[in-house]
Protein backbone atom coordinates (compact mmCIF):
# COMPACT_ATOMS: atom_id res chain seq x y z
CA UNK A 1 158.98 56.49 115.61
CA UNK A 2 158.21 53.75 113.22
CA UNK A 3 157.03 55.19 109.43
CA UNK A 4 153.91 54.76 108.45
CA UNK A 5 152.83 55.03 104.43
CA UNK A 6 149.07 55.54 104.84
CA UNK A 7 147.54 58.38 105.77
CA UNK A 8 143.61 57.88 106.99
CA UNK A 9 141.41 61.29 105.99
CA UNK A 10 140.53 62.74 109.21
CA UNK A 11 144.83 62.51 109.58
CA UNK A 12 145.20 64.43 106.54
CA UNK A 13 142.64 67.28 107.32
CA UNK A 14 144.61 67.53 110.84
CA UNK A 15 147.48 67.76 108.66
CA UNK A 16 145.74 71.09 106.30
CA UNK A 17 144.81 72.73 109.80
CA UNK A 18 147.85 72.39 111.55
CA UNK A 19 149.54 74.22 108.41
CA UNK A 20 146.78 76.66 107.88
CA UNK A 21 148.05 77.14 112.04
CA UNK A 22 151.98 77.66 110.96
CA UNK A 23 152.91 74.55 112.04
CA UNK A 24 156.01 72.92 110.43
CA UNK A 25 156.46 69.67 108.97
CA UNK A 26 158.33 68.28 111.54
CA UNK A 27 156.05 69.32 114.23
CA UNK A 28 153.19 68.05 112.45
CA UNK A 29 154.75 64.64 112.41
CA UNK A 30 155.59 65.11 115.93
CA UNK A 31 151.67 65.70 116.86
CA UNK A 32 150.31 63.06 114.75
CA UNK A 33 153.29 60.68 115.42
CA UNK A 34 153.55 59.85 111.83
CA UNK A 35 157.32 59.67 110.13
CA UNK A 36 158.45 62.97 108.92
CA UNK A 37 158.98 61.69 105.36
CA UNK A 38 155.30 60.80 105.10
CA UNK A 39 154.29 64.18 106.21
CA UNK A 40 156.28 65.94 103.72
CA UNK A 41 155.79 63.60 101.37
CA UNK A 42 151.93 64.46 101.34
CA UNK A 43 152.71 68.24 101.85
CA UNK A 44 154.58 68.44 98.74
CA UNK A 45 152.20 66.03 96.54
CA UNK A 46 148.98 68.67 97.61
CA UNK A 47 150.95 71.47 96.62
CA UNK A 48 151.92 69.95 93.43
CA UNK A 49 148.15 69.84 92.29
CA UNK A 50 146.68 68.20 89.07
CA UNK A 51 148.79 67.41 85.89
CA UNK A 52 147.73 69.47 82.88
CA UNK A 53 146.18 67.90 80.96
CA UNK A 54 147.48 67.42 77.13
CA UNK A 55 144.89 68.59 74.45
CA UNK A 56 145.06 65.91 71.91
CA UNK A 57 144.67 67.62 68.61
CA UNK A 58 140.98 67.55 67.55
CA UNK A 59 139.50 65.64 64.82
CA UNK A 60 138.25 67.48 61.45
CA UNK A 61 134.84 66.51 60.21
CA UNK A 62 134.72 66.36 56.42
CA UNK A 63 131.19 67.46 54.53
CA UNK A 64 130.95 64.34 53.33
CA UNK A 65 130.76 62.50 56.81
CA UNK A 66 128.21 65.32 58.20
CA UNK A 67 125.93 64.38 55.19
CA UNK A 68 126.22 60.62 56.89
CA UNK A 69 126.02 62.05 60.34
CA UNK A 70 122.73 63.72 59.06
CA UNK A 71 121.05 60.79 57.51
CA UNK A 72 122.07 58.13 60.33
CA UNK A 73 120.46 60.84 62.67
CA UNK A 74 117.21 60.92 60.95
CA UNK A 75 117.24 56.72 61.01
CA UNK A 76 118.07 56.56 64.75
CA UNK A 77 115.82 58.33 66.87
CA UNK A 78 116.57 58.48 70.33
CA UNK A 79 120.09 57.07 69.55
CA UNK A 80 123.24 58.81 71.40
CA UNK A 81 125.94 60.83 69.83
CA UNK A 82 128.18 57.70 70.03
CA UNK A 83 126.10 55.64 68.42
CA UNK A 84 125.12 57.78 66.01
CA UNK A 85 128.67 58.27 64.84
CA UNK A 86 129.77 55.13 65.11
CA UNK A 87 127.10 54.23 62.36
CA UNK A 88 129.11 56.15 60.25
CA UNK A 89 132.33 54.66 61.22
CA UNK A 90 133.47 58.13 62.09
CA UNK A 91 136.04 57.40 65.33
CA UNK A 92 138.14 59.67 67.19
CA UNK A 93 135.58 62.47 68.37
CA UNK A 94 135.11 63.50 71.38
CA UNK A 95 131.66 64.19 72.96
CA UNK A 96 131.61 67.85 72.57
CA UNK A 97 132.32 67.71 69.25
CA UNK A 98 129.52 65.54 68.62
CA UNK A 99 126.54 67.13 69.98
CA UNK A 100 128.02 70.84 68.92
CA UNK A 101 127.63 69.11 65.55
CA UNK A 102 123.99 67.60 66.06
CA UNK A 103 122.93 70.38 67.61
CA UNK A 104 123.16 72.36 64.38
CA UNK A 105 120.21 69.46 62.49
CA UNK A 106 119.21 67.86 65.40
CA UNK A 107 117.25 68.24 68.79
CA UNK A 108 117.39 65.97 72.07
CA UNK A 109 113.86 65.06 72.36
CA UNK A 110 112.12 62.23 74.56
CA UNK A 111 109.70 60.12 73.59
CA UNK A 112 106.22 60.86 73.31
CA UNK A 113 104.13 57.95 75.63
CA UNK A 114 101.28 57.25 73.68
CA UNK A 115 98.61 54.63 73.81
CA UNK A 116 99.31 51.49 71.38
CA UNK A 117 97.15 51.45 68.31
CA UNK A 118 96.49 48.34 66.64
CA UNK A 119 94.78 48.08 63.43
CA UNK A 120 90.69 47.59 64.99
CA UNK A 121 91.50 50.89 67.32
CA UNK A 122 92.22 52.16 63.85
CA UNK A 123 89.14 51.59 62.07
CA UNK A 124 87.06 52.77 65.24
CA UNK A 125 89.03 56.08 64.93
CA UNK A 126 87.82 56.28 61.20
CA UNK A 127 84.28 55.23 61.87
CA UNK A 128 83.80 57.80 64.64
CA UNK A 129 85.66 60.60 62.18
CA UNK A 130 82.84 59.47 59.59
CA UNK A 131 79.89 59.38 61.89
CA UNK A 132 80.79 62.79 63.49
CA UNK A 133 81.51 64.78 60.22
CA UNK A 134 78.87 66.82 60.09
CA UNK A 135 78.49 67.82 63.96
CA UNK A 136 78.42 71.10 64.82
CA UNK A 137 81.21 71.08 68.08
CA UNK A 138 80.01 74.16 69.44
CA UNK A 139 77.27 71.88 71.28
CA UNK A 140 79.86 69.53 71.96
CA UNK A 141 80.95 69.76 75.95
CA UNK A 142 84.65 68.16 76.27
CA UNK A 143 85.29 66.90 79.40
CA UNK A 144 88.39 64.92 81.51
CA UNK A 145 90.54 64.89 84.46
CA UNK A 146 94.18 65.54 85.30
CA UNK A 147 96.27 65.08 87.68
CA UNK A 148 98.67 67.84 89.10
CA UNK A 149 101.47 66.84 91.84
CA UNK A 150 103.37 68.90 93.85
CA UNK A 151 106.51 69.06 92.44
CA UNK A 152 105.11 68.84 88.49
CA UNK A 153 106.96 67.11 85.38
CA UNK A 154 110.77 66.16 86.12
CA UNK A 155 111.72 67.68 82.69
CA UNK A 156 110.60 70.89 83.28
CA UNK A 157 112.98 71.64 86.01
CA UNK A 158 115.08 73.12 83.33
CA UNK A 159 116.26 76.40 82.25
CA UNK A 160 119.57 78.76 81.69
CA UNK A 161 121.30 79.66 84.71
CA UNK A 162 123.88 82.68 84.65
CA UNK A 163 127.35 82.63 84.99
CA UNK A 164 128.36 82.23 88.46
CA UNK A 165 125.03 81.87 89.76
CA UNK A 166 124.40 78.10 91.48
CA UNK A 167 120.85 76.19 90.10
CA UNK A 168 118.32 76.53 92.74
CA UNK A 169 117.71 73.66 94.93
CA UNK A 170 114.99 71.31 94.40
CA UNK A 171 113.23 68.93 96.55
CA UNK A 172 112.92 65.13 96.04
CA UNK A 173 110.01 63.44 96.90
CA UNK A 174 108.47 60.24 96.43
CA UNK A 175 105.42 60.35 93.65
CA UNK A 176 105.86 63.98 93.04
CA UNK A 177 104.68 64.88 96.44
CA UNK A 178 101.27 63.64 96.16
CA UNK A 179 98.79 65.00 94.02
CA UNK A 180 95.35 66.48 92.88
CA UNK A 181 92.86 64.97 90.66
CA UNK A 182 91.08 68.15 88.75
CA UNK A 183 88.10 67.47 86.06
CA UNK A 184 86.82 69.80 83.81
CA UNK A 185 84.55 70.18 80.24
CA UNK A 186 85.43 73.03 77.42
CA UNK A 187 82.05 74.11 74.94
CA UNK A 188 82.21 76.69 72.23
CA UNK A 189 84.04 79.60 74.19
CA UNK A 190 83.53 78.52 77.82
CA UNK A 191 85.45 76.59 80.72
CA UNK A 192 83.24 73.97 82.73
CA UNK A 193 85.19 74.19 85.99
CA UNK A 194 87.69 73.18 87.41
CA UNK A 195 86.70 70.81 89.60
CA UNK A 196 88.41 69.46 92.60
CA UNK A 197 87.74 65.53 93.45
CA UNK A 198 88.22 64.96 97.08
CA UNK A 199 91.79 63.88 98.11
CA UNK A 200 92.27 59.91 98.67
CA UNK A 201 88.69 58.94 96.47
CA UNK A 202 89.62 56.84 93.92
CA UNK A 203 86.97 57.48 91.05
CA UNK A 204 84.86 54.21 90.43
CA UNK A 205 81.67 53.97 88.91
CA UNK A 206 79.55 55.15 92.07
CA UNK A 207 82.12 57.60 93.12
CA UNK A 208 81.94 59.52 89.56
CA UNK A 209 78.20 59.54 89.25
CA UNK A 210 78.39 61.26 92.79
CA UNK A 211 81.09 63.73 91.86
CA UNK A 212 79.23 64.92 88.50
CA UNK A 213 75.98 65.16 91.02
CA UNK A 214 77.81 67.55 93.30
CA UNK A 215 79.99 69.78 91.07
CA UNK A 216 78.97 69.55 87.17
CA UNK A 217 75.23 69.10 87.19
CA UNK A 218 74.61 71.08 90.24
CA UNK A 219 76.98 73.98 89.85
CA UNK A 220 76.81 74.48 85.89
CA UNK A 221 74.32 72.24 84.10
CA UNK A 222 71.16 73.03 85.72
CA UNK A 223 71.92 76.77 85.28
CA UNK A 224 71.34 76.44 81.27
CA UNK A 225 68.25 76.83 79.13
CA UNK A 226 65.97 73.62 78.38
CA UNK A 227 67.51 74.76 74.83
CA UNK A 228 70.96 74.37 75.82
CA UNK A 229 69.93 70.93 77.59
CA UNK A 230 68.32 69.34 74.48
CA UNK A 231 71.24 70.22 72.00
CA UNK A 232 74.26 69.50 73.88
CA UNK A 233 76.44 66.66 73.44
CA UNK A 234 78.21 65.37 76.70
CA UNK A 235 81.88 64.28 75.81
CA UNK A 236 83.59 61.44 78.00
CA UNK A 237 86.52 58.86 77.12
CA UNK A 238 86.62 55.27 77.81
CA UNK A 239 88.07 55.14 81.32
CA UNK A 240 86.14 52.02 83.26
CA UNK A 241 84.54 54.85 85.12
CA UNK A 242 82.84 56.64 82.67
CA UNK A 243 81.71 53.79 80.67
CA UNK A 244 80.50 51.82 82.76
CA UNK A 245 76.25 50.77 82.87
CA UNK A 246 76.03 52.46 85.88
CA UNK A 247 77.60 55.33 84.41
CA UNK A 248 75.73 55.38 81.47
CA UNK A 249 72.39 54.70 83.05
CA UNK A 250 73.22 57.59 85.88
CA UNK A 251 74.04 59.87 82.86
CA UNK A 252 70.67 59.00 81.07
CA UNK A 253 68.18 59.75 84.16
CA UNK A 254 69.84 63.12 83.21
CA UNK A 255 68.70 63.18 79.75
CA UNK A 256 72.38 62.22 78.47
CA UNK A 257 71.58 59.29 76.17
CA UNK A 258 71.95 58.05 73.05
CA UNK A 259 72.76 60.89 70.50
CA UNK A 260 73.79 62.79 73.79
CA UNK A 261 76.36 61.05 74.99
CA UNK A 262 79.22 61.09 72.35
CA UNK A 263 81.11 57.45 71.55
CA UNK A 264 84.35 57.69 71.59
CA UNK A 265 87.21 55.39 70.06
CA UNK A 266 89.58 53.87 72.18
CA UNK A 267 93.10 54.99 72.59
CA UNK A 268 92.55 58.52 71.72
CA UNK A 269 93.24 61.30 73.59
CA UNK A 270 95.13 63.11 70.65
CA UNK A 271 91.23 63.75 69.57
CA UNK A 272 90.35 65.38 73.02
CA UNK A 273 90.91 69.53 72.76
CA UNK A 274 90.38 69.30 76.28
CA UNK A 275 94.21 67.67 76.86
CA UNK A 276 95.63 70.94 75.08
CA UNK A 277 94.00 72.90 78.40
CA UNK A 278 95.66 70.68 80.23
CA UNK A 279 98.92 71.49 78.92
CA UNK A 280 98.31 75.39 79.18
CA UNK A 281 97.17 75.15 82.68
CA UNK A 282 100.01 72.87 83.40
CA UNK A 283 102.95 75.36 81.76
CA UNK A 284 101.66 77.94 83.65
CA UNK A 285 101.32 76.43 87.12
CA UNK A 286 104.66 74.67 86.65
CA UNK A 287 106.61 77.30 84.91
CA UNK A 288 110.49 77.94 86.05
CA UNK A 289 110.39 74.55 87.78
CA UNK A 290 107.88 75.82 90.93
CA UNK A 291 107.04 73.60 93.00
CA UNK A 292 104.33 73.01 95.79
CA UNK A 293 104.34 72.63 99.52
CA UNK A 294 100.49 71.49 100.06
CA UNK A 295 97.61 70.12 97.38
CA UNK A 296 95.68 73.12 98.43
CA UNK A 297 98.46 75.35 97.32
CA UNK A 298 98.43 73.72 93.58
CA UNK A 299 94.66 73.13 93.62
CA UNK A 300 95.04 77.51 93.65
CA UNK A 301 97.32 77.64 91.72
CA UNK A 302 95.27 75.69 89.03
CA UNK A 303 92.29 77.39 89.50
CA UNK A 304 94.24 80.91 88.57
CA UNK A 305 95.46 79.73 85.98
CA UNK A 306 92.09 78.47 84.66
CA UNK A 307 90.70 81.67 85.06
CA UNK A 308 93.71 83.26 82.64
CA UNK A 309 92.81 80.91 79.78
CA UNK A 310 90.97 83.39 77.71
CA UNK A 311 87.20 82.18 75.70
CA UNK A 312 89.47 82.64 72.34
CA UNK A 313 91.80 80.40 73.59
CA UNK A 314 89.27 77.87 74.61
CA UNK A 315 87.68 78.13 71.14
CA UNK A 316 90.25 77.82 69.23
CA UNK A 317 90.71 74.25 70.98
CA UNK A 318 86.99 73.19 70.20
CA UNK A 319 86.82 75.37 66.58
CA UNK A 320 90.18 72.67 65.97
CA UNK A 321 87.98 69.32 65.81
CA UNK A 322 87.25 69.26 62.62
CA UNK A 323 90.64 69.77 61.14
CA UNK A 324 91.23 66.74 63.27
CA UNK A 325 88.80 64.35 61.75
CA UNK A 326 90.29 64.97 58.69
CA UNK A 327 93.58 64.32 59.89
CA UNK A 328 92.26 61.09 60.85
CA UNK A 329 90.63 60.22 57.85
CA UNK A 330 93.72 61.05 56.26
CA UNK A 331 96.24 59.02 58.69
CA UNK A 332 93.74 56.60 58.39
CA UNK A 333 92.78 56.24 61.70
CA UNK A 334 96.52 57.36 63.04
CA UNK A 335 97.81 59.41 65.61
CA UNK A 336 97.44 62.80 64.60
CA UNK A 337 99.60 66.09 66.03
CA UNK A 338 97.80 67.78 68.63
């Protein structure tokens, strides 16, 4: 029997079986007709396991280099551990080491996505901060859409698991799972909606006219007092659906014209209190990672959730606008917290 010094990986889980059986060595070899030394040789390398590894003593971080570590933090955002520390020209420190000490002044964060501002978006955001002052935004209906997929942000599939308890699977699917495109307006105290636009319409000009027919004007607006009609202001952004002409002209056979129908600067949703809904809505639906099987299970689940966001809640958003002019006047015509 001619010796053999390979052993392919289906041979080797024979070889595990066949011992797990009480087979010897030598019969082993005798079944697989592989040399005896190579069966043995393998049998005594798996029961030999995994060198211990040597602990190599750790280094000791002086106050002076954590004062460095601190200030080459706060100049390079984003930046890893490494990198951080090799700004300082502090070598020799292993990865835990390093984030146990960031952790203590720093936090991982990722970056916020916001729209680019360039110096005229800037001076739009002031004007409209100026020209709106003096508005009283209890009159002042905020409105937008969102988007909510099936499986929610990737981020938020994040939380402490207990000791010997394995994460819970999750599912992996292409753009979220699909999605639902929701719209809704916030005034004083009250929630306009939700709305649901109808799966695969993609909202153009003609196609949001239409929706606003069907659910906003018909369901909510034509409810209210001629009182309520001829003080409200209608709040939209700048998406090519909403400002459109034939938007705009749809929205003024309405009686939405001119001082009506708020202007809004580009680039800003940080002024909308409508996208701080969105994020309550979407913590709740999403929370511990869930997940969604069909739109028509998160549509429901959105629509619960709407109706647990409380009128103090709501104005507290609204009440917030004009602490946020101000913040714009002050950034001068900046990105302000939201």
């Amino acid at each position: 029997m001619g010796q053999k010094k390979d052993l392919t990986g289906s041979e080797k889980s024979k070889i595990v079986r066949y011992l797990a059986e009480g087979c010897s060595s030598l019969k082993i070899a005798k079944l697989l007709k592989h040399d005896h030394r190579t069966i043995k040789r393998f049998i005594q390398n798996s029961q030999q396991g995994r060198k211990k590894r040597v602990e190599k003593p750790r280094r000791k971080i002086t106050a002076h280099e954590l004062r460095k570590v601190k200030r080459a933090a706060a100049k390079m955002p984003l930046a890893t551990s490494l990198a951080i520390f090799q700004s300082c020209n502090i070598t020799g420190v292993p990865k835990s080491t390093r984030c146990a000490i960031l952790r203590d002044m720093a936090k991982v964060r990722k970056a916020e996505r916001r729209p680019p501002l360039n110096k005229t978006h800037k001076l739009k955001r002031q004007d409209w901060a100026k020209k709106y002052l003096k508005t009283d935004f209890s009159k002042v209906l905020w409105t937008d859409e969102m988007r909510v997929s099936l499986d929610g942000p990737d981020g938020w599939a994040r939380g402490w698991i207990g000791k010997g308890q394995r994460a819970p699977v999750r599912l992996r699917r292409q753009q979220g799972g699909g999605g639902v495109l929701v719209w809704a307006g916030i005034i004083k105290d009250e929630l306009v909606g939700p709305f649901r636009v109808e799966d695969r319409v993609k909202l153009n000009s003609q196609s949001y006219c239409q929706f606003l027919e069907d659910t906003f004007f018909k369901q909510w607006y034509r409810k209210k007092s001629a009182s309520f009609k001829k003080n409200m202001i209608f709040m939209q952004d700048n998406a090519p659906s909403h400002a459109s002409k034939y938007s705009t002209a749809s929205l003024a056979r309405k009686g939405i014209k001119e001082e009506k129908l708020m202007t809004w600067p580009p680039c800003s949703p940080d002024l909308n209190p409508i996208d701080n809904l969105w994020s309550i809505i979407k913590c709740e639906i999403y929370k511990e990672g869930k997940q969604y099987t069909s739109l028509n299970s998160v549509w429901e689940a959105v629509v619960a959730a709407a109706r647990n966001v409380d009128g103090e809640q709501i104005k507290t958003l609204t009440e917030s606008m004009d602490g946020r002019l101000l913040s714009v006047l002050a950034k001068k015509g900046g990105y302000i917290g939201r």
